[in-house]
Coordinates of C-alpha atoms and ligand atoms in Angstrom, one line a residue:
X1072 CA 0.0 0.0 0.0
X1073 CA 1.0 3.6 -0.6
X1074 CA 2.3 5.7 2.3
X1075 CA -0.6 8.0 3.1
X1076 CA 2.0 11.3 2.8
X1077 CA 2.7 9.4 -0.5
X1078 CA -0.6 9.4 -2.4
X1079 CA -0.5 13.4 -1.1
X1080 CA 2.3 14.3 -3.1
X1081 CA 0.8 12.4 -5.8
X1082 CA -2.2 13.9 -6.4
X1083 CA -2.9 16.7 -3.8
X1084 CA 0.1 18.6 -4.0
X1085 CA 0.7 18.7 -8.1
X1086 CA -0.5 16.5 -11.0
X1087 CA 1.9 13.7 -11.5
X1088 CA -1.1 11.6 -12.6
X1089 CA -1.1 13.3 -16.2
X1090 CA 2.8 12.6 -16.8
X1091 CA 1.8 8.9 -16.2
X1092 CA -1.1 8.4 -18.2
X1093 CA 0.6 10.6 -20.7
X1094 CA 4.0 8.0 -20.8
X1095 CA 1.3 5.2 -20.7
X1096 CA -0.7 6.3 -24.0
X1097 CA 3.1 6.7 -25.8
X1098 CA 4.5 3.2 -25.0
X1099 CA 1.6 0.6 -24.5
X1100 CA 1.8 -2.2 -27.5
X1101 CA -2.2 -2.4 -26.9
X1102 CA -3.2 0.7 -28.9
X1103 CA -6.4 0.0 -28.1
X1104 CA -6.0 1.8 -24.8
X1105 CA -7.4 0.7 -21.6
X1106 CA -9.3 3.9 -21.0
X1107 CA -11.4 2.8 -24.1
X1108 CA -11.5 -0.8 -22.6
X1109 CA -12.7 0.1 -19.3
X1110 CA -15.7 2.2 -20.8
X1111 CA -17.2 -0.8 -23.2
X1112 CA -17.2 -2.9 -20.0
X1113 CA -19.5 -1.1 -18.2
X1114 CA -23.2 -1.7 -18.8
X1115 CA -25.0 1.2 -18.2
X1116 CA -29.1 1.7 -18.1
X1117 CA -31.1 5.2 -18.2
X1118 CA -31.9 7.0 -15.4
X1119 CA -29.1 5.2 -13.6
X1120 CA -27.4 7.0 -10.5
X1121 CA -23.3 6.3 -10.6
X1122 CA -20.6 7.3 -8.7
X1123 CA -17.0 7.8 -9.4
X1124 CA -14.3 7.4 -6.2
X1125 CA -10.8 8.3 -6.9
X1126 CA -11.7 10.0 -11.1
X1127 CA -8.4 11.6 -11.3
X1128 CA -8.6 13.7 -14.4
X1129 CA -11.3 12.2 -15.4
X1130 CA -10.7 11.2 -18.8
X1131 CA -12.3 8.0 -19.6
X1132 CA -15.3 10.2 -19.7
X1133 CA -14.5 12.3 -22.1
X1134 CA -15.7 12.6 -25.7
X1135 CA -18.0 10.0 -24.9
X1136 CA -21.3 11.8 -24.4
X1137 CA -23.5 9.6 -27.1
X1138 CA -22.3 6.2 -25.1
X1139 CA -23.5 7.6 -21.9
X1140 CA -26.9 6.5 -20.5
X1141 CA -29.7 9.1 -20.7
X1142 CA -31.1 10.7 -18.0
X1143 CA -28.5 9.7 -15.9
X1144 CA -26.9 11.6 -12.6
X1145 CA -22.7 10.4 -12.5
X1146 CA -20.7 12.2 -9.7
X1147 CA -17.3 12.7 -10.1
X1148 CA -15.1 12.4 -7.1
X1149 CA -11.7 12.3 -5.6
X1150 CA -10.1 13.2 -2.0
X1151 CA -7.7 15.6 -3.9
X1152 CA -9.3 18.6 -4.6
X1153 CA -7.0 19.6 -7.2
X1154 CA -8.1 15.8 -9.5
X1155 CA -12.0 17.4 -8.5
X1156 CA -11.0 20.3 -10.3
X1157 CA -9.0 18.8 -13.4
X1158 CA -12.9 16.6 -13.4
X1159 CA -14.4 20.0 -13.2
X1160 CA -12.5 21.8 -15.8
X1161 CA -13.0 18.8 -18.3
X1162 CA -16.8 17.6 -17.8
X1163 CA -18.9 21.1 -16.6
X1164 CA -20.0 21.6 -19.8
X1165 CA -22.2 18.1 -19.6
X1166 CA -24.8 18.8 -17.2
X1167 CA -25.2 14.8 -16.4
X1168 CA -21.9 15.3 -14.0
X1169 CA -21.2 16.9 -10.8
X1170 CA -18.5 17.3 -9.2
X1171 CA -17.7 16.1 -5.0
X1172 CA -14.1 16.0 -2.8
X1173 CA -15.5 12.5 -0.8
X1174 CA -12.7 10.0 0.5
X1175 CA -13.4 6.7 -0.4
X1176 CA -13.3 5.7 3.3
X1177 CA -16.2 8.1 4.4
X1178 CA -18.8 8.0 1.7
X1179 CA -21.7 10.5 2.5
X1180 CA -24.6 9.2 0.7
X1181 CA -27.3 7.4 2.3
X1182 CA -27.4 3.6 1.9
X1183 CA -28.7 2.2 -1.6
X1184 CA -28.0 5.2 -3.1
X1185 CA -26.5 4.3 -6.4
X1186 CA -26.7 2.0 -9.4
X1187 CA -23.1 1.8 -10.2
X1188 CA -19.9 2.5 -8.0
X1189 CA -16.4 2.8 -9.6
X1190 CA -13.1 2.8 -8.6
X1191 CA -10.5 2.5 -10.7
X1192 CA -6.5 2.0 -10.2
X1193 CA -7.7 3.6 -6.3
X1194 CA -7.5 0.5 -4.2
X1195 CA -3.9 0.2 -4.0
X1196 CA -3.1 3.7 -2.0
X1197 CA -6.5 2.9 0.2
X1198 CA -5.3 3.0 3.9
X1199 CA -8.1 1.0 5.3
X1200 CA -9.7 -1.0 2.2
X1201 CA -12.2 -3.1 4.4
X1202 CA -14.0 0.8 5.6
X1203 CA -14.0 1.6 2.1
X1204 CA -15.3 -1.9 0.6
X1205 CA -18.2 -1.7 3.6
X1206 CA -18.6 2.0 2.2
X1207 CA -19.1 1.3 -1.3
X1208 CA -21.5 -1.9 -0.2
X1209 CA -23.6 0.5 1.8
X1210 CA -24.3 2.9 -1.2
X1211 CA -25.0 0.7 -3.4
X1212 CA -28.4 -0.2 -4.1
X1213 CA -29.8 -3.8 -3.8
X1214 CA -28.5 -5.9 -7.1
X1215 CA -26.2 -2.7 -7.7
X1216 CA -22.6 -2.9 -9.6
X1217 CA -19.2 -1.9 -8.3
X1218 CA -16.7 -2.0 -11.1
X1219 CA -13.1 -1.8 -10.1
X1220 CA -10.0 -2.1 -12.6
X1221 CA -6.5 -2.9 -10.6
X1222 CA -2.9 -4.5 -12.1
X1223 CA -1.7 -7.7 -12.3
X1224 CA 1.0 -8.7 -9.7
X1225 CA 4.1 -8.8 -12.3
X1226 CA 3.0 -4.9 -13.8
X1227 CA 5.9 -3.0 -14.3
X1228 CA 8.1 -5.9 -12.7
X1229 CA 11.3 -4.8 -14.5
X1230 CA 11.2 -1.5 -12.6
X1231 CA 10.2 -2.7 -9.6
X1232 CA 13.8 -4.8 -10.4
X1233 CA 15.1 -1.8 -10.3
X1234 CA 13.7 -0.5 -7.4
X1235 CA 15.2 -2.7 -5.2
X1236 CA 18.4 -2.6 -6.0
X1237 CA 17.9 0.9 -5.2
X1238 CA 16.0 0.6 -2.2
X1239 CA 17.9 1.9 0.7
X1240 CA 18.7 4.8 -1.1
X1241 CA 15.2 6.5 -2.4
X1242 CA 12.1 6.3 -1.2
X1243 CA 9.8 4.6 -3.8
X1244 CA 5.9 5.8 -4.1
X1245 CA 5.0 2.3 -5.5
X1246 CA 4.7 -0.4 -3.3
X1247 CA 6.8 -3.4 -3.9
X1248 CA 4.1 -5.8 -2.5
X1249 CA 0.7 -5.1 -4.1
X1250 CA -2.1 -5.8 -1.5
X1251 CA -5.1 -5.4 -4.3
X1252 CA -3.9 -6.9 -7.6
X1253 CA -5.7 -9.1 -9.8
X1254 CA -5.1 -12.1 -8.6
X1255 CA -5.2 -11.5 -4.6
X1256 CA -8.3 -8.6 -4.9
X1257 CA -11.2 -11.1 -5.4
X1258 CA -9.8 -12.5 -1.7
X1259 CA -11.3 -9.2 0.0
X1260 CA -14.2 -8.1 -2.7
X1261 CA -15.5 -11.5 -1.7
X1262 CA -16.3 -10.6 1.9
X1263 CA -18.8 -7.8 0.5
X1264 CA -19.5 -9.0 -2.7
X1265 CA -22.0 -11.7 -3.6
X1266 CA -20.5 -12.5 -7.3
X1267 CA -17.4 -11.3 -8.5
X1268 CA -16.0 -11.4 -12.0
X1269 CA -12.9 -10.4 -13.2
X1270 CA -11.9 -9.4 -17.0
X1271 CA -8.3 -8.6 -18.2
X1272 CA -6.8 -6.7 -21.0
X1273 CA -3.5 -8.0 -22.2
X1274 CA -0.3 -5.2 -22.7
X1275 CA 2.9 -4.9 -22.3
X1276 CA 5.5 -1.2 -22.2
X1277 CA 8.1 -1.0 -25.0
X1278 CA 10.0 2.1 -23.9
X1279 CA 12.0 3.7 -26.5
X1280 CA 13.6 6.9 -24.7
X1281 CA 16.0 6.8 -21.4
X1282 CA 14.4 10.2 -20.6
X1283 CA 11.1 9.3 -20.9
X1284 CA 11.5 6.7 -18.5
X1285 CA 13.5 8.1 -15.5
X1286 CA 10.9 11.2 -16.0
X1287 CA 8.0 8.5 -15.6
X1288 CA 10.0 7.1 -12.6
X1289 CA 10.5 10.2 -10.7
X1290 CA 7.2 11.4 -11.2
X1291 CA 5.8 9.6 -8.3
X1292 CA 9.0 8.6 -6.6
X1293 CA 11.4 11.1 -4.6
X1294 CA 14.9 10.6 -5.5
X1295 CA 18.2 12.5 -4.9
X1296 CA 19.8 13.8 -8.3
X1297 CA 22.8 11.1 -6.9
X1298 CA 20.5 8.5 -7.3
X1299 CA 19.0 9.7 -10.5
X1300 CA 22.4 8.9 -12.0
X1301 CA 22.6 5.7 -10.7
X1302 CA 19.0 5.0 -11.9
X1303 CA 19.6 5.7 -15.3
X1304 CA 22.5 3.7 -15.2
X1305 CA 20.4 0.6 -14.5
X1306 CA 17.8 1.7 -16.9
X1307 CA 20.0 2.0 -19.9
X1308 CA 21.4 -1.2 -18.9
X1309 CA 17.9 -2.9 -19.8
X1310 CA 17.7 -2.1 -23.0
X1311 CA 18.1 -4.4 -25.8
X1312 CA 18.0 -3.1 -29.3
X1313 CA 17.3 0.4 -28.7
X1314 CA 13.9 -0.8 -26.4
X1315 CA 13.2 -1.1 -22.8
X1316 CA 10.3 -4.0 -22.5
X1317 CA 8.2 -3.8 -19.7
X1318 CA 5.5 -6.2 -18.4
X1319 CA 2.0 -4.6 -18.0
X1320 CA -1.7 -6.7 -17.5
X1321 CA -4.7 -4.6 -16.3
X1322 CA -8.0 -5.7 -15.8
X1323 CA -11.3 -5.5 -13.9
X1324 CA -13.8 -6.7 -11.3
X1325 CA -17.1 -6.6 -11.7
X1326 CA -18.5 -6.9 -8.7
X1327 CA -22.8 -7.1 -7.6
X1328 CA -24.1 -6.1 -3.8
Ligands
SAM515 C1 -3.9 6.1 -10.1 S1 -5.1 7.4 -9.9 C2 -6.5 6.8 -10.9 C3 -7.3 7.9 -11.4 C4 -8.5 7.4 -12.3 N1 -9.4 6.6 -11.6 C5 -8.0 6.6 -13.5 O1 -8.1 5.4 -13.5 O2 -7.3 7.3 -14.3 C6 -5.6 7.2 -8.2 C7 -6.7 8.3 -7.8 O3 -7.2 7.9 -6.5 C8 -7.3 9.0 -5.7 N2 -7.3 8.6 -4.3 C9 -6.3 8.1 -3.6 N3 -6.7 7.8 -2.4 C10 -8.0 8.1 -2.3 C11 -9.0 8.0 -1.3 N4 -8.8 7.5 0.0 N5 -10.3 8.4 -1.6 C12 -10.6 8.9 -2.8 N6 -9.7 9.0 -3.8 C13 -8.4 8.6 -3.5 C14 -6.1 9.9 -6.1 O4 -6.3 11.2 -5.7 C15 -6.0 9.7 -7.6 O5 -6.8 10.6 -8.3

């Protein structure tokens, strides 16, 4: 899990989100993109009430306004209010949002309130994930869906390499042992879930620029311009014929009350 001063720096105190997602859309071998994945998996109906913990930017929803259900109500949320505001800035003009700073722990909605709850790439910087599963449950309404989209266990494996043979000298965002991946997360949905499916979409990273990657590394990781050096060392020792290859599953849970 994420150190809670961690996910701060993240995503309260400046946008490192958008460098990722950015580095993401450059290097995945899926051009498909998982942003576009995620969306066709959700089956929406009109007039449904959804809710959105942890939307970052935002982005999966937009440009999509003829694939959204009608008459709907979706609320954007995030404890960051600066990712609120990014939501804000990009989906005010569609009047079907609106926009709420709610931590995922402390949901303040009355029981069965929603349709659909989603939360996606949030579980693993949750502090107390059994407060915010029992949240989400709560919410939802009777035969509701919470769709969730998390990693698989080896993502990004050659840099976690990397990471610790660097260990004691940086202090690294990502956690080295995932608590919610894809193959340990249906352990805990299970205590609040009564059937739980999972879906995955197959990628990989082929990195083709140093810089590109030691940017991607130190946006979410604080490390000394000594280390830095040292970092790009090992980096440019992974590549072979001009690309760095890294491994990269994503997928989702599909979870019903
Ligand atoms: C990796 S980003 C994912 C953003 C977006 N869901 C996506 O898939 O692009 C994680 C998001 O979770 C938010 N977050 C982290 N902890 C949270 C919490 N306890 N409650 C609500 N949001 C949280 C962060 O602010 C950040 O926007």
């Amino acid at each position: 899990m994420t150190k809670q001063a961690d996910v701060e720096r993240l995503y309260v105190k400046s946008d490192t989100l958008t460098t990722r997602m950015d580095f993401h859309a450059k290097y995945s071998v899926n051009k498909y993109g998982f942003g576009n994945w995620t969306f066709d998996q959700y089956n929406f109906k009109d007039g449904m009430r959804i809710l959105e913990l942890g939307c970052g930017t935002a982005k999966i929803w937009n440009n999509r306004d003829e694939r959204l259900p009608k008459d709907a109500e979706i609320i954007l949320s995030d404890f960051s209010p600066l990712m609120v505001n990014k939501a804000r800035e990009l989906m005010q003009d569609n009047p079907t949002f609106s926009f709420r700073q709610i931590n995922i722990e402390e949901i303040p909605y009355g029981d069965d309130s929603f349709d659909m709850v989603i939360a996606n790439h949030v579980f693993h910087h949750v502090q107390d994930k059994s407060k915010a599963l029992s949240e989400i449950r709560r919410v939802l309404m009777p035969d509701g869906r919470f769709y969730s989209t998390t990693m698989g266990k080896d993502t990004l494996k050659e840099l976690t390499d990397i990471f610790h043979k660097l260990e004691n000298k940086a202090s690294f965002a990502r956690p080295i042992d995932m608590p919610y991946t894809l193959e340990k997360g249906a352990d805990l949905l299970q205590k609040y879930f009564s059937n739980i499916e999972q879906r995955q979409y197959m990628d990989a990273l082929e990195v083709t620029s140093a810089d590109d990657l030691v940017e991607y590394v130190t946006s979410y990781n604080e490390i000394s311009d000594a280390v830095i050096c040292e970092l790009r060392q090992l980096i440019n020792e992974g590549f072979v014929n001009d690309v760095f290859k890294i491994q990269k599953t994503q997928g989702i849970f599909i979870c019903v009350k």
